[in-house]
């Protein structure tokens, strides 16, 4: 596989959790291909990274490109074939963070089915090579929001569905990491950032802007 130095199709900035961020999010999204990841978990609602339902309502009515990142009990219910009631209007993708051990065939099927009910694509995490299963998108993620950077990156070619990379990205290292991703020519991918765009555990739009400049203004 011949690698090519290129920017991702879009960046997902995960963990938006305040209403006052919305104008800055809209301004940044007007300049760059950005998706905003909103974390869902009832047990942690109102904590940093996990907005309350009224904040989620304001974000999802903002006209922004959004992905719902479902964690905890609701995520486990989805992969088990259940249908938790989530307000997903306004979201274009759903990432189902159900565990650290990968996804079985039936969990992939159930994730695809649940997302399709809302007219969305599902994304699941992987910890090794990108699976070839096209029913869902795949995010290579060893970090799970902790900022841990993998030592190797799995290759990505045209035989895979849409896939992404995550783990330990910051404005200080992202340019070098983009050169390291083994992505085949003409293959789209995305990157996801969570801890790398926070300051004192507060979502930091200045860091998001710095990342976008490093990635898209090269």
Short mmCIF file of C-alpha atoms in Angstrom, two decimals, residues 76-186:
data_model
loop_
_atom_site.label_atom_id
_atom_site.label_comp_id
_atom_site.label_asym_id
_atom_site.label_seq_id
_atom_site.Cartn_x
_atom_site.Cartn_y
_atom_site.Cartn_z
CA UNK A 76 -24.47 -1.72 26.26
CA UNK A 77 -28.22 -1.86 25.67
CA UNK A 78 -27.83 -0.93 22.01
CA UNK A 79 -25.30 -3.66 21.23
CA UNK A 80 -27.52 -6.14 23.10
CA UNK A 81 -30.34 -5.41 20.67
CA UNK A 82 -32.39 -3.12 22.91
CA UNK A 83 -33.67 0.34 22.01
CA UNK A 84 -32.88 2.94 24.67
CA UNK A 85 -34.84 6.14 24.20
CA UNK A 86 -32.32 8.82 23.24
CA UNK A 87 -33.12 12.20 21.72
CA UNK A 88 -30.99 11.96 18.60
CA UNK A 89 -32.67 14.52 16.37
CA UNK A 90 -30.04 16.75 14.82
CA UNK A 91 -27.23 14.17 14.93
CA UNK A 92 -25.75 12.69 11.76
CA UNK A 93 -23.72 9.84 13.29
CA UNK A 94 -23.77 7.78 16.48
CA UNK A 95 -20.69 6.28 18.12
CA UNK A 96 -21.49 3.44 20.52
CA UNK A 97 -18.82 3.12 23.21
CA UNK A 98 -19.87 -0.18 24.72
CA UNK A 99 -16.58 -1.69 25.89
CA UNK A 100 -12.87 -2.18 25.47
CA UNK A 101 -12.87 -5.67 23.94
CA UNK A 102 -14.11 -5.00 20.43
CA UNK A 103 -17.46 -5.92 18.91
CA UNK A 104 -18.97 -9.27 17.97
CA UNK A 105 -20.92 -9.84 14.78
CA UNK A 106 -24.25 -9.51 16.56
CA UNK A 107 -23.10 -6.32 18.33
CA UNK A 108 -22.14 -4.84 14.97
CA UNK A 109 -25.52 -5.83 13.52
CA UNK A 110 -27.43 -4.39 16.46
CA UNK A 111 -25.46 -1.13 16.30
CA UNK A 112 -26.14 -0.80 12.58
CA UNK A 113 -29.83 -1.52 13.07
CA UNK A 114 -30.25 0.97 15.91
CA UNK A 115 -28.50 3.76 13.99
CA UNK A 116 -30.46 3.04 10.82
CA UNK A 117 -33.73 3.63 12.70
CA UNK A 118 -32.60 7.24 13.09
CA UNK A 119 -31.23 7.55 9.56
CA UNK A 120 -27.63 7.54 10.80
CA UNK A 121 -24.40 5.59 10.48
CA UNK A 122 -23.06 3.87 13.57
CA UNK A 123 -19.40 3.96 14.58
CA UNK A 124 -17.66 1.43 16.81
CA UNK A 125 -14.18 1.39 18.31
CA UNK A 126 -11.44 -1.08 17.46
CA UNK A 127 -8.12 -1.75 19.15
CA UNK A 128 -6.30 -3.53 16.33
CA UNK A 129 -6.44 -3.55 12.54
CA UNK A 130 -9.47 -1.88 11.04
CA UNK A 131 -12.24 -4.46 10.47
CA UNK A 132 -13.51 -4.82 6.93
CA UNK A 133 -17.17 -4.91 8.03
CA UNK A 134 -18.91 -2.07 6.20
CA UNK A 135 -22.08 -2.01 8.29
CA UNK A 136 -20.47 0.54 10.61
CA UNK A 137 -17.65 3.10 10.67
CA UNK A 138 -14.56 2.23 12.75
CA UNK A 139 -12.47 4.37 15.09
CA UNK A 140 -9.05 3.09 16.14
CA UNK A 141 -9.07 4.02 19.82
CA UNK A 142 -6.80 2.78 22.58
CA UNK A 143 -7.24 5.98 24.54
CA UNK A 144 -10.97 6.17 25.36
CA UNK A 145 -10.67 9.86 26.13
CA UNK A 146 -7.53 9.62 28.29
CA UNK A 147 -5.03 11.10 25.84
CA UNK A 148 -2.93 7.95 25.46
CA UNK A 149 -1.13 7.84 22.12
CA UNK A 150 -0.74 4.46 20.38
CA UNK A 151 2.73 3.31 19.34
CA UNK A 152 1.50 2.07 15.96
CA UNK A 153 -1.34 2.99 13.62
CA UNK A 154 -3.27 0.39 11.59
CA UNK A 155 -3.17 0.77 7.80
CA UNK A 156 -6.21 2.01 5.94
CA UNK A 157 -6.99 1.28 2.31
CA UNK A 158 -9.91 1.35 -0.11
CA UNK A 159 -11.27 -2.02 1.05
CA UNK A 160 -12.28 -0.56 4.41
CA UNK A 161 -15.36 1.47 5.33
CA UNK A 162 -14.91 4.98 6.70
CA UNK A 163 -12.36 4.75 9.52
CA UNK A 164 -10.73 7.14 11.96
CA UNK A 165 -7.79 7.54 14.31
CA UNK A 166 -7.80 8.71 17.92
CA UNK A 167 -5.37 8.97 20.81
CA UNK A 168 -3.10 11.64 22.27
CA UNK A 169 -3.49 14.26 19.55
CA UNK A 170 -2.60 17.91 20.23
CA UNK A 171 -1.61 21.00 18.27
CA UNK A 172 2.01 20.19 19.14
CA UNK A 173 2.05 16.76 17.49
CA UNK A 174 -0.81 16.53 15.01
CA UNK A 175 1.17 17.65 11.94
CA UNK A 176 3.78 14.94 12.49
CA UNK A 177 1.13 12.32 13.21
CA UNK A 178 -0.70 13.05 9.97
CA UNK A 179 2.49 12.09 8.15
CA UNK A 180 2.62 8.81 10.08
CA UNK A 181 -0.88 7.54 9.33
CA UNK A 182 -0.62 4.71 6.76
CA UNK A 183 -3.57 5.84 4.65
CA UNK A 184 -3.78 4.79 1.00
CA UNK A 185 -4.21 7.35 -1.77
CA UNK A 186 -7.73 8.71 -2.21
#
